[in-house]
């Protein structure tokens, strides 16, 4: 089996020794280690697992083929991330399809529709920008994918 992260165990153990990673055998224990309400963390994990069972994610809109791995068996990890502020603030108003909205929050119509994605779409980054490596790329790719799906459907019907 191909391992995409051959040093993952080593990296996680280093993070544990530095206080940046927390490891536990249960969600309850993990919640206690990171000082969050165990009921809330359990509910969050359950909310993630529900669409895995259904094979369709209506919370985060992951592609269906990624909805195969429920979070059920430990060990469980939390990685601490520290963010700082960068320069992207705000963006165009958009709906869940990344269609651009006017000041009345109505879709702005165009020949193929008008879309705003990535850092140009408001909602994810409005007053600060996290420095988690790849986060803005992930949002740009995913928002572009979602907008592309709806733009394609829009162009087909018009």
mmCIF file of N, CA and C in Angstrom, residues 37-146:
data_model
loop_
_atom_site.group_PDB
_atom_site.id
_atom_site.type_symbol
_atom_site.label_atom_id
_atom_site.label_comp_id
_atom_site.label_asym_id
_atom_site.label_seq_id
_atom_site.Cartn_x
_atom_site.Cartn_y
_atom_site.Cartn_z
ATOM 1 N N UNK A 37 -16.095 20.854 25.312
ATOM 2 C CA UNK A 37 -17.224 20.076 25.804
ATOM 3 C C UNK A 37 -17.272 18.738 25.053
ATOM 4 N N UNK A 38 -17.142 17.611 25.777
ATOM 5 C CA UNK A 38 -17.176 16.304 25.109
ATOM 6 C C UNK A 38 -18.452 16.063 24.302
ATOM 7 N N UNK A 39 -19.581 16.581 24.773
ATOM 8 C CA UNK A 39 -20.841 16.403 24.037
ATOM 9 C C UNK A 39 -20.799 17.143 22.709
ATOM 10 N N UNK A 40 -20.223 18.345 22.708
ATOM 11 C CA UNK A 40 -20.115 19.109 21.455
ATOM 12 C C UNK A 40 -19.180 18.435 20.466
ATOM 13 N N UNK A 41 -18.030 17.965 20.944
ATOM 14 C CA UNK A 41 -17.086 17.295 20.032
ATOM 15 C C UNK A 41 -17.695 16.010 19.487
ATOM 16 N N UNK A 42 -18.379 15.253 20.349
ATOM 17 C CA UNK A 42 -19.052 14.025 19.900
ATOM 18 C C UNK A 42 -20.116 14.353 18.859
ATOM 19 N N UNK A 43 -20.892 15.396 19.098
ATOM 20 C CA UNK A 43 -21.927 15.803 18.138
ATOM 21 C C UNK A 43 -21.301 16.222 16.808
ATOM 22 N N UNK A 44 -20.167 16.908 16.864
ATOM 23 C CA UNK A 44 -19.483 17.330 15.641
ATOM 24 C C UNK A 44 -18.998 16.129 14.847
ATOM 25 N N UNK A 45 -18.405 15.168 15.519
ATOM 26 C CA UNK A 45 -17.939 13.946 14.848
ATOM 27 C C UNK A 45 -19.130 13.195 14.267
ATOM 28 N N UNK A 46 -20.211 13.100 15.018
ATOM 29 C CA UNK A 46 -21.416 12.427 14.511
ATOM 30 C C UNK A 46 -21.984 13.150 13.293
ATOM 31 N N UNK A 47 -21.956 14.484 13.339
ATOM 32 C CA UNK A 47 -22.462 15.264 12.198
ATOM 33 C C UNK A 47 -21.615 14.990 10.956
ATOM 34 N N UNK A 48 -20.314 14.812 11.134
ATOM 35 C CA UNK A 48 -19.452 14.458 9.996
ATOM 36 C C UNK A 48 -19.776 13.040 9.512
ATOM 37 N N UNK A 49 -19.979 12.111 10.436
ATOM 38 C CA UNK A 49 -20.189 10.705 10.071
ATOM 39 C C UNK A 49 -21.522 10.459 9.372
ATOM 40 N N UNK A 50 -22.552 11.232 9.691
ATOM 41 C CA UNK A 50 -23.872 11.014 9.075
ATOM 42 C C UNK A 50 -23.827 11.060 7.551
ATOM 43 N N UNK A 51 -23.235 12.083 6.934
ATOM 44 C CA UNK A 51 -23.193 12.083 5.469
ATOM 45 C C UNK A 51 -22.286 10.989 4.897
ATOM 46 N N UNK A 52 -21.345 10.496 5.706
ATOM 47 C CA UNK A 52 -20.511 9.380 5.235
ATOM 48 C C UNK A 52 -21.398 8.152 5.031
ATOM 49 N N UNK A 53 -22.309 7.917 5.978
ATOM 50 C CA UNK A 53 -23.240 6.793 5.862
ATOM 51 C C UNK A 53 -24.137 6.986 4.643
ATOM 52 N N UNK A 54 -24.593 8.209 4.438
ATOM 53 C CA UNK A 54 -25.456 8.523 3.286
ATOM 54 C C UNK A 54 -24.676 8.560 1.978
ATOM 55 N N UNK A 55 -23.362 8.786 2.078
ATOM 56 C CA UNK A 55 -22.545 8.902 0.871
ATOM 57 C C UNK A 55 -22.701 10.246 0.173
ATOM 58 N N UNK A 56 -23.272 11.238 0.865
ATOM 59 C CA UNK A 56 -23.508 12.556 0.275
ATOM 60 C C UNK A 56 -23.343 13.608 1.364
ATOM 61 N N UNK A 57 -22.469 14.575 1.121
ATOM 62 C CA UNK A 57 -22.172 15.606 2.103
ATOM 63 C C UNK A 57 -22.907 16.889 1.769
ATOM 64 N N UNK A 58 -23.942 17.194 2.541
ATOM 65 C CA UNK A 58 -24.685 18.429 2.360
ATOM 66 C C UNK A 58 -24.252 19.499 3.364
ATOM 67 N N UNK A 59 -23.235 19.203 4.174
ATOM 68 C CA UNK A 59 -22.695 20.184 5.122
ATOM 69 C C UNK A 59 -21.562 20.977 4.489
ATOM 70 N N UNK A 60 -20.574 20.274 3.955
ATOM 71 C CA UNK A 60 -19.387 20.917 3.396
ATOM 72 C C UNK A 60 -19.268 20.720 1.891
ATOM 73 N N UNK A 61 -20.194 19.967 1.301
ATOM 74 C CA UNK A 61 -20.264 19.734 -0.143
ATOM 75 C C UNK A 61 -19.014 19.062 -0.698
ATOM 76 N N UNK A 62 -18.502 18.076 0.045
ATOM 77 C CA UNK A 62 -17.412 17.248 -0.466
ATOM 78 C C UNK A 62 -17.947 16.388 -1.592
ATOM 79 N N UNK A 63 -17.087 16.059 -2.559
ATOM 80 C CA UNK A 63 -17.496 15.126 -3.602
ATOM 81 C C UNK A 63 -17.880 13.795 -2.967
ATOM 82 N N UNK A 64 -18.894 13.162 -3.507
ATOM 83 C CA UNK A 64 -19.424 11.924 -2.934
ATOM 84 C C UNK A 64 -18.363 10.836 -2.797
ATOM 85 N N UNK A 65 -17.423 10.763 -3.739
ATOM 86 C CA UNK A 65 -16.440 9.676 -3.670
ATOM 87 C C UNK A 65 -15.475 9.830 -2.496
ATOM 88 N N UNK A 66 -15.475 10.982 -1.831
ATOM 89 C CA UNK A 66 -14.659 11.152 -0.632
ATOM 90 C C UNK A 66 -15.420 10.756 0.630
ATOM 91 N N UNK A 67 -16.690 10.497 0.500
ATOM 92 C CA UNK A 67 -17.524 10.207 1.666
ATOM 93 C C UNK A 67 -17.512 8.713 1.981
ATOM 94 N N UNK A 68 -16.331 8.194 2.299
ATOM 95 C CA UNK A 68 -16.187 6.760 2.540
ATOM 96 C C UNK A 68 -15.549 6.421 3.879
ATOM 97 N N UNK A 69 -14.934 7.395 4.549
ATOM 98 C CA UNK A 69 -14.189 7.092 5.770
ATOM 99 C C UNK A 69 -14.795 7.781 6.984
ATOM 100 N N UNK A 70 -15.598 7.057 7.765
ATOM 101 C CA UNK A 70 -16.148 7.659 8.973
ATOM 102 C C UNK A 70 -15.072 7.789 10.049
ATOM 103 N N UNK A 71 -15.267 8.712 10.952
ATOM 104 C CA UNK A 71 -14.371 8.879 12.097
ATOM 105 C C UNK A 71 -14.971 8.048 13.218
ATOM 106 N N UNK A 72 -14.407 6.843 13.426
ATOM 107 C CA UNK A 72 -14.982 5.926 14.414
ATOM 108 C C UNK A 72 -13.937 5.319 15.332
ATOM 109 N N UNK A 73 -12.790 4.944 14.790
ATOM 110 C CA UNK A 73 -11.802 4.224 15.583
ATOM 111 C C UNK A 73 -10.584 5.095 15.846
ATOM 112 N N UNK A 74 -10.124 5.051 17.101
ATOM 113 C CA UNK A 74 -8.938 5.807 17.481
ATOM 114 C C UNK A 74 -7.670 5.098 17.048
ATOM 115 N N UNK A 75 -6.555 5.705 17.266
ATOM 116 C CA UNK A 75 -6.441 6.927 18.044
ATOM 117 C C UNK A 75 -6.918 8.144 17.256
ATOM 118 N N UNK A 76 -7.323 9.170 18.021
ATOM 119 C CA UNK A 76 -7.789 10.427 17.453
ATOM 120 C C UNK A 76 -6.759 11.508 17.760
ATOM 121 N N UNK A 77 -6.595 12.433 16.831
ATOM 122 C CA UNK A 77 -5.599 13.494 16.991
ATOM 123 C C UNK A 77 -6.240 14.863 16.777
ATOM 124 N N UNK A 78 -5.712 15.851 17.465
ATOM 125 C CA UNK A 78 -6.002 17.254 17.203
ATOM 126 C C UNK A 78 -4.660 17.936 17.035
ATOM 127 N N UNK A 79 -4.534 18.731 15.985
ATOM 128 C CA UNK A 79 -3.305 19.482 15.739
ATOM 129 C C UNK A 79 -3.607 20.954 15.973
ATOM 130 N N UNK A 80 -2.838 21.566 16.859
ATOM 131 C CA UNK A 80 -3.014 22.986 17.162
ATOM 132 C C UNK A 80 -2.473 23.812 15.987
ATOM 133 N N UNK A 81 -3.231 24.806 15.574
ATOM 134 C CA UNK A 81 -2.797 25.705 14.501
ATOM 135 C C UNK A 81 -2.910 27.132 14.998
ATOM 136 N N UNK A 82 -1.913 27.912 14.743
ATOM 137 C CA UNK A 82 -1.935 29.324 15.109
ATOM 138 C C UNK A 82 -2.015 30.145 13.842
ATOM 139 N N UNK A 83 -2.924 31.093 13.831
ATOM 140 C CA UNK A 83 -3.127 31.922 12.657
ATOM 141 C C UNK A 83 -2.648 33.339 12.915
ATOM 142 N N UNK A 84 -2.282 33.997 11.849
ATOM 143 C CA UNK A 84 -1.967 35.412 11.900
ATOM 144 C C UNK A 84 -2.761 36.095 10.805
ATOM 145 N N UNK A 85 -2.769 37.401 10.800
ATOM 146 C CA UNK A 85 -3.548 38.143 9.829
ATOM 147 C C UNK A 85 -2.718 38.437 8.589
ATOM 148 N N UNK A 86 -3.300 38.210 7.439
ATOM 149 C CA UNK A 86 -2.684 38.567 6.163
ATOM 150 C C UNK A 86 -3.568 39.615 5.492
ATOM 151 N N UNK A 87 -3.428 39.786 4.182
ATOM 152 C CA UNK A 87 -4.045 40.925 3.538
ATOM 153 C C UNK A 87 -5.404 40.782 2.915
ATOM 154 N N UNK A 88 -5.947 39.588 2.704
ATOM 155 C CA UNK A 88 -7.216 39.470 2.016
ATOM 156 C C UNK A 88 -8.356 39.706 2.994
ATOM 157 N N UNK A 89 -9.178 40.687 2.707
ATOM 158 C CA UNK A 89 -10.316 40.997 3.576
ATOM 159 C C UNK A 89 -11.538 41.234 2.696
ATOM 160 N N UNK A 90 -12.610 40.547 3.009
ATOM 161 C CA UNK A 90 -13.864 40.783 2.299
ATOM 162 C C UNK A 90 -13.921 40.087 0.956
ATOM 163 N N UNK A 91 -14.725 40.620 0.097
ATOM 164 C CA UNK A 91 -14.949 40.050 -1.222
ATOM 165 C C UNK A 91 -16.391 40.243 -1.613
ATOM 166 N N UNK A 92 -16.730 39.743 -2.767
ATOM 167 C CA UNK A 92 -18.091 39.882 -3.280
ATOM 168 C C UNK A 92 -19.059 39.046 -2.452
ATOM 169 N N UNK A 93 -20.271 39.537 -2.288
ATOM 170 C CA UNK A 93 -21.316 38.751 -1.640
ATOM 171 C C UNK A 93 -21.665 37.586 -2.553
ATOM 172 N N UNK A 94 -21.790 36.382 -1.986
ATOM 173 C CA UNK A 94 -22.134 35.197 -2.768
ATOM 174 C C UNK A 94 -23.136 34.336 -1.999
ATOM 175 N N UNK A 95 -23.813 33.457 -2.739
ATOM 176 C CA UNK A 95 -24.673 32.466 -2.094
ATOM 177 C C UNK A 95 -23.911 31.137 -2.034
ATOM 178 N N UNK A 96 -24.598 30.057 -1.666
ATOM 179 C CA UNK A 96 -23.937 28.759 -1.507
ATOM 180 C C UNK A 96 -23.442 28.163 -2.822
ATOM 181 N N UNK A 97 -23.888 28.721 -3.949
ATOM 182 C CA UNK A 97 -23.409 28.273 -5.271
ATOM 183 C C UNK A 97 -22.296 29.177 -5.792
ATOM 184 N N UNK A 98 -21.899 30.157 -4.993
ATOM 185 C CA UNK A 98 -20.886 31.169 -5.324
ATOM 186 C C UNK A 98 -21.344 32.093 -6.450
ATOM 187 N N UNK A 99 -22.677 32.232 -6.595
ATOM 188 C CA UNK A 99 -23.216 33.241 -7.497
ATOM 189 C C UNK A 99 -23.090 34.589 -6.812
ATOM 190 N N UNK A 100 -22.645 35.609 -7.550
ATOM 191 C CA UNK A 100 -22.499 36.943 -6.978
ATOM 192 C C UNK A 100 -23.872 37.528 -6.669
ATOM 193 N N UNK A 101 -23.943 38.248 -5.545
ATOM 194 C CA UNK A 101 -25.186 38.855 -5.088
ATOM 195 C C UNK A 101 -25.055 40.379 -5.074
ATOM 196 N N UNK A 102 -26.183 41.047 -5.288
ATOM 197 C CA UNK A 102 -26.168 42.507 -5.177
ATOM 198 C C UNK A 102 -26.363 42.903 -3.715
ATOM 199 N N UNK A 103 -26.450 44.201 -3.436
ATOM 200 C CA UNK A 103 -26.572 44.663 -2.054
ATOM 201 C C UNK A 103 -27.880 44.207 -1.396
ATOM 202 N N UNK A 104 -28.875 43.827 -2.207
ATOM 203 C CA UNK A 104 -30.127 43.294 -1.667
ATOM 204 C C UNK A 104 -30.070 41.776 -1.499
ATOM 205 N N UNK A 105 -28.847 41.236 -1.709
ATOM 206 C CA UNK A 105 -28.585 39.785 -1.596
ATOM 207 C C UNK A 105 -29.397 38.979 -2.598
ATOM 208 N N UNK A 106 -29.562 39.538 -3.797
ATOM 209 C CA UNK A 106 -30.216 38.841 -4.897
ATOM 210 C C UNK A 106 -29.141 38.479 -5.924
ATOM 211 N N UNK A 107 -29.327 37.357 -6.595
ATOM 212 C CA UNK A 107 -28.367 36.900 -7.592
ATOM 213 C C UNK A 107 -28.261 37.926 -8.715
ATOM 214 N N UNK A 108 -27.022 38.268 -9.080
ATOM 215 C CA UNK A 108 -26.766 39.161 -10.213
ATOM 216 C C UNK A 108 -26.782 38.298 -11.465
ATOM 217 N N UNK A 109 -27.717 38.555 -12.355
ATOM 218 C CA UNK A 109 -27.858 37.740 -13.553
ATOM 219 C C UNK A 109 -26.894 38.216 -14.636
ATOM 220 N N UNK A 110 -26.438 37.313 -15.436
ATOM 221 C CA UNK A 110 -25.580 37.637 -16.568
ATOM 222 C C UNK A 110 -25.773 36.599 -17.641
ATOM 223 N N UNK A 111 -25.044 36.703 -18.732
ATOM 224 C CA UNK A 111 -25.183 35.751 -19.829
ATOM 225 C C UNK A 111 -24.952 34.330 -19.343
ATOM 226 N N UNK A 112 -23.887 34.128 -18.570
ATOM 227 C CA UNK A 112 -23.573 32.800 -18.028
ATOM 228 C C UNK A 112 -23.680 32.782 -16.513
ATOM 229 N N UNK A 113 -24.262 33.792 -15.928
ATOM 230 C CA UNK A 113 -24.260 33.943 -14.482
ATOM 231 C C UNK A 113 -22.971 34.640 -14.075
ATOM 232 N N UNK A 114 -22.946 35.205 -12.905
ATOM 233 C CA UNK A 114 -21.750 35.869 -12.398
ATOM 234 C C UNK A 114 -21.369 35.179 -11.099
ATOM 235 N N UNK A 115 -20.131 34.730 -11.034
ATOM 236 C CA UNK A 115 -19.654 33.961 -9.899
ATOM 237 C C UNK A 115 -18.415 34.606 -9.307
ATOM 238 N N UNK A 116 -18.231 34.448 -8.011
ATOM 239 C CA UNK A 116 -17.014 34.887 -7.329
ATOM 240 C C UNK A 116 -16.535 33.722 -6.468
ATOM 241 N N UNK A 117 -15.267 33.374 -6.604
ATOM 242 C CA UNK A 117 -14.731 32.214 -5.890
ATOM 243 C C UNK A 117 -13.422 32.574 -5.195
ATOM 244 N N UNK A 118 -12.940 31.632 -4.402
ATOM 245 C CA UNK A 118 -11.674 31.828 -3.708
ATOM 246 C C UNK A 118 -11.734 33.051 -2.812
ATOM 247 N N UNK A 119 -10.619 33.749 -2.733
ATOM 248 C CA UNK A 119 -10.536 34.907 -1.847
ATOM 249 C C UNK A 119 -11.392 36.070 -2.314
ATOM 250 N N UNK A 120 -11.929 36.007 -3.536
ATOM 251 C CA UNK A 120 -12.828 37.050 -4.036
ATOM 252 C C UNK A 120 -14.258 36.836 -3.577
ATOM 253 N N UNK A 121 -14.532 35.714 -2.946
ATOM 254 C CA UNK A 121 -15.873 35.428 -2.427
ATOM 255 C C UNK A 121 -15.891 35.744 -0.940
ATOM 256 N N UNK A 122 -16.910 36.444 -0.507
ATOM 257 C CA UNK A 122 -16.988 36.775 0.916
ATOM 258 C C UNK A 122 -17.500 35.585 1.698
ATOM 259 N N UNK A 123 -17.334 35.667 2.982
ATOM 260 C CA UNK A 123 -17.873 34.633 3.847
ATOM 261 C C UNK A 123 -16.799 33.874 4.593
ATOM 262 N N UNK A 124 -15.797 33.365 3.911
ATOM 263 C CA UNK A 124 -14.768 32.609 4.606
ATOM 264 C C UNK A 124 -13.776 33.540 5.277
ATOM 265 N N UNK A 125 -13.312 34.546 4.551
ATOM 266 C CA UNK A 125 -12.347 35.494 5.110
ATOM 267 C C UNK A 125 -12.952 36.880 5.047
ATOM 268 N N UNK A 126 -13.344 37.398 6.197
ATOM 269 C CA UNK A 126 -13.920 38.740 6.174
ATOM 270 C C UNK A 126 -13.116 39.741 6.982
ATOM 271 N N UNK A 127 -12.421 39.327 7.998
ATOM 272 C CA UNK A 127 -11.625 40.286 8.756
ATOM 273 C C UNK A 127 -10.225 39.778 9.051
ATOM 274 N N UNK A 128 -9.984 38.523 8.797
ATOM 275 C CA UNK A 128 -8.643 37.988 8.968
ATOM 276 C C UNK A 128 -8.462 36.818 8.013
ATOM 277 N N UNK A 129 -7.250 36.412 7.868
ATOM 278 C CA UNK A 129 -6.904 35.387 6.889
ATOM 279 C C UNK A 129 -5.984 34.391 7.569
ATOM 280 N N UNK A 130 -6.419 33.150 7.782
ATOM 281 C CA UNK A 130 -5.577 32.191 8.499
ATOM 282 C C UNK A 130 -4.372 31.753 7.668
ATOM 283 N N UNK A 131 -3.274 31.502 8.347
ATOM 284 C CA UNK A 131 -2.042 31.113 7.649
ATOM 285 C C UNK A 131 -1.819 29.615 7.691
ATOM 286 N N UNK A 132 -2.860 28.867 7.566
ATOM 287 C CA UNK A 132 -2.730 27.420 7.503
ATOM 288 C C UNK A 132 -2.367 27.082 6.064
ATOM 289 N N UNK A 133 -1.224 26.466 5.889
ATOM 290 C CA UNK A 133 -0.703 26.230 4.546
ATOM 291 C C UNK A 133 -1.716 25.494 3.679
ATOM 292 N N UNK A 134 -2.007 26.061 2.539
ATOM 293 C CA UNK A 134 -2.905 25.439 1.580
ATOM 294 C C UNK A 134 -4.376 25.745 1.790
ATOM 295 N N UNK A 135 -4.722 26.404 2.906
ATOM 296 C CA UNK A 135 -6.134 26.642 3.193
ATOM 297 C C UNK A 135 -6.792 27.494 2.117
ATOM 298 N N UNK A 136 -6.143 28.564 1.705
ATOM 299 C CA UNK A 136 -6.776 29.398 0.680
ATOM 300 C C UNK A 136 -6.842 28.660 -0.643
ATOM 301 N N UNK A 137 -5.846 27.814 -0.946
ATOM 302 C CA UNK A 137 -5.921 27.004 -2.170
ATOM 303 C C UNK A 137 -7.095 26.050 -2.104
ATOM 304 N N UNK A 138 -7.264 25.390 -0.974
ATOM 305 C CA UNK A 138 -8.362 24.435 -0.836
ATOM 306 C C UNK A 138 -9.705 25.130 -1.025
ATOM 307 N N UNK A 139 -9.854 26.313 -0.425
ATOM 308 C CA UNK A 139 -11.105 27.048 -0.582
ATOM 309 C C UNK A 139 -11.281 27.504 -2.025
ATOM 310 N N UNK A 140 -10.205 27.960 -2.646
ATOM 311 C CA UNK A 140 -10.295 28.410 -4.042
ATOM 312 C C UNK A 140 -10.686 27.245 -4.954
ATOM 313 N N UNK A 141 -10.042 26.112 -4.767
ATOM 314 C CA UNK A 141 -10.364 24.947 -5.611
ATOM 315 C C UNK A 141 -11.797 24.494 -5.399
ATOM 316 N N UNK A 142 -12.207 24.379 -4.133
ATOM 317 C CA UNK A 142 -13.542 23.873 -3.854
ATOM 318 C C UNK A 142 -14.621 24.865 -4.275
ATOM 319 N N UNK A 143 -14.433 26.150 -3.988
ATOM 320 C CA UNK A 143 -15.435 27.127 -4.401
ATOM 321 C C UNK A 143 -15.490 27.211 -5.926
ATOM 322 N N UNK A 144 -14.346 27.089 -6.581
ATOM 323 C CA UNK A 144 -14.322 27.070 -8.050
ATOM 324 C C UNK A 144 -15.040 25.865 -8.620
ATOM 325 N N UNK A 145 -14.857 24.718 -7.956
ATOM 326 C CA UNK A 145 -15.530 23.485 -8.391
ATOM 327 C C UNK A 145 -17.045 23.642 -8.265
ATOM 328 N N UNK A 146 -17.483 24.165 -7.117
ATOM 329 C CA UNK A 146 -18.917 24.350 -6.897
ATOM 330 C C UNK A 146 -19.486 25.357 -7.889
#
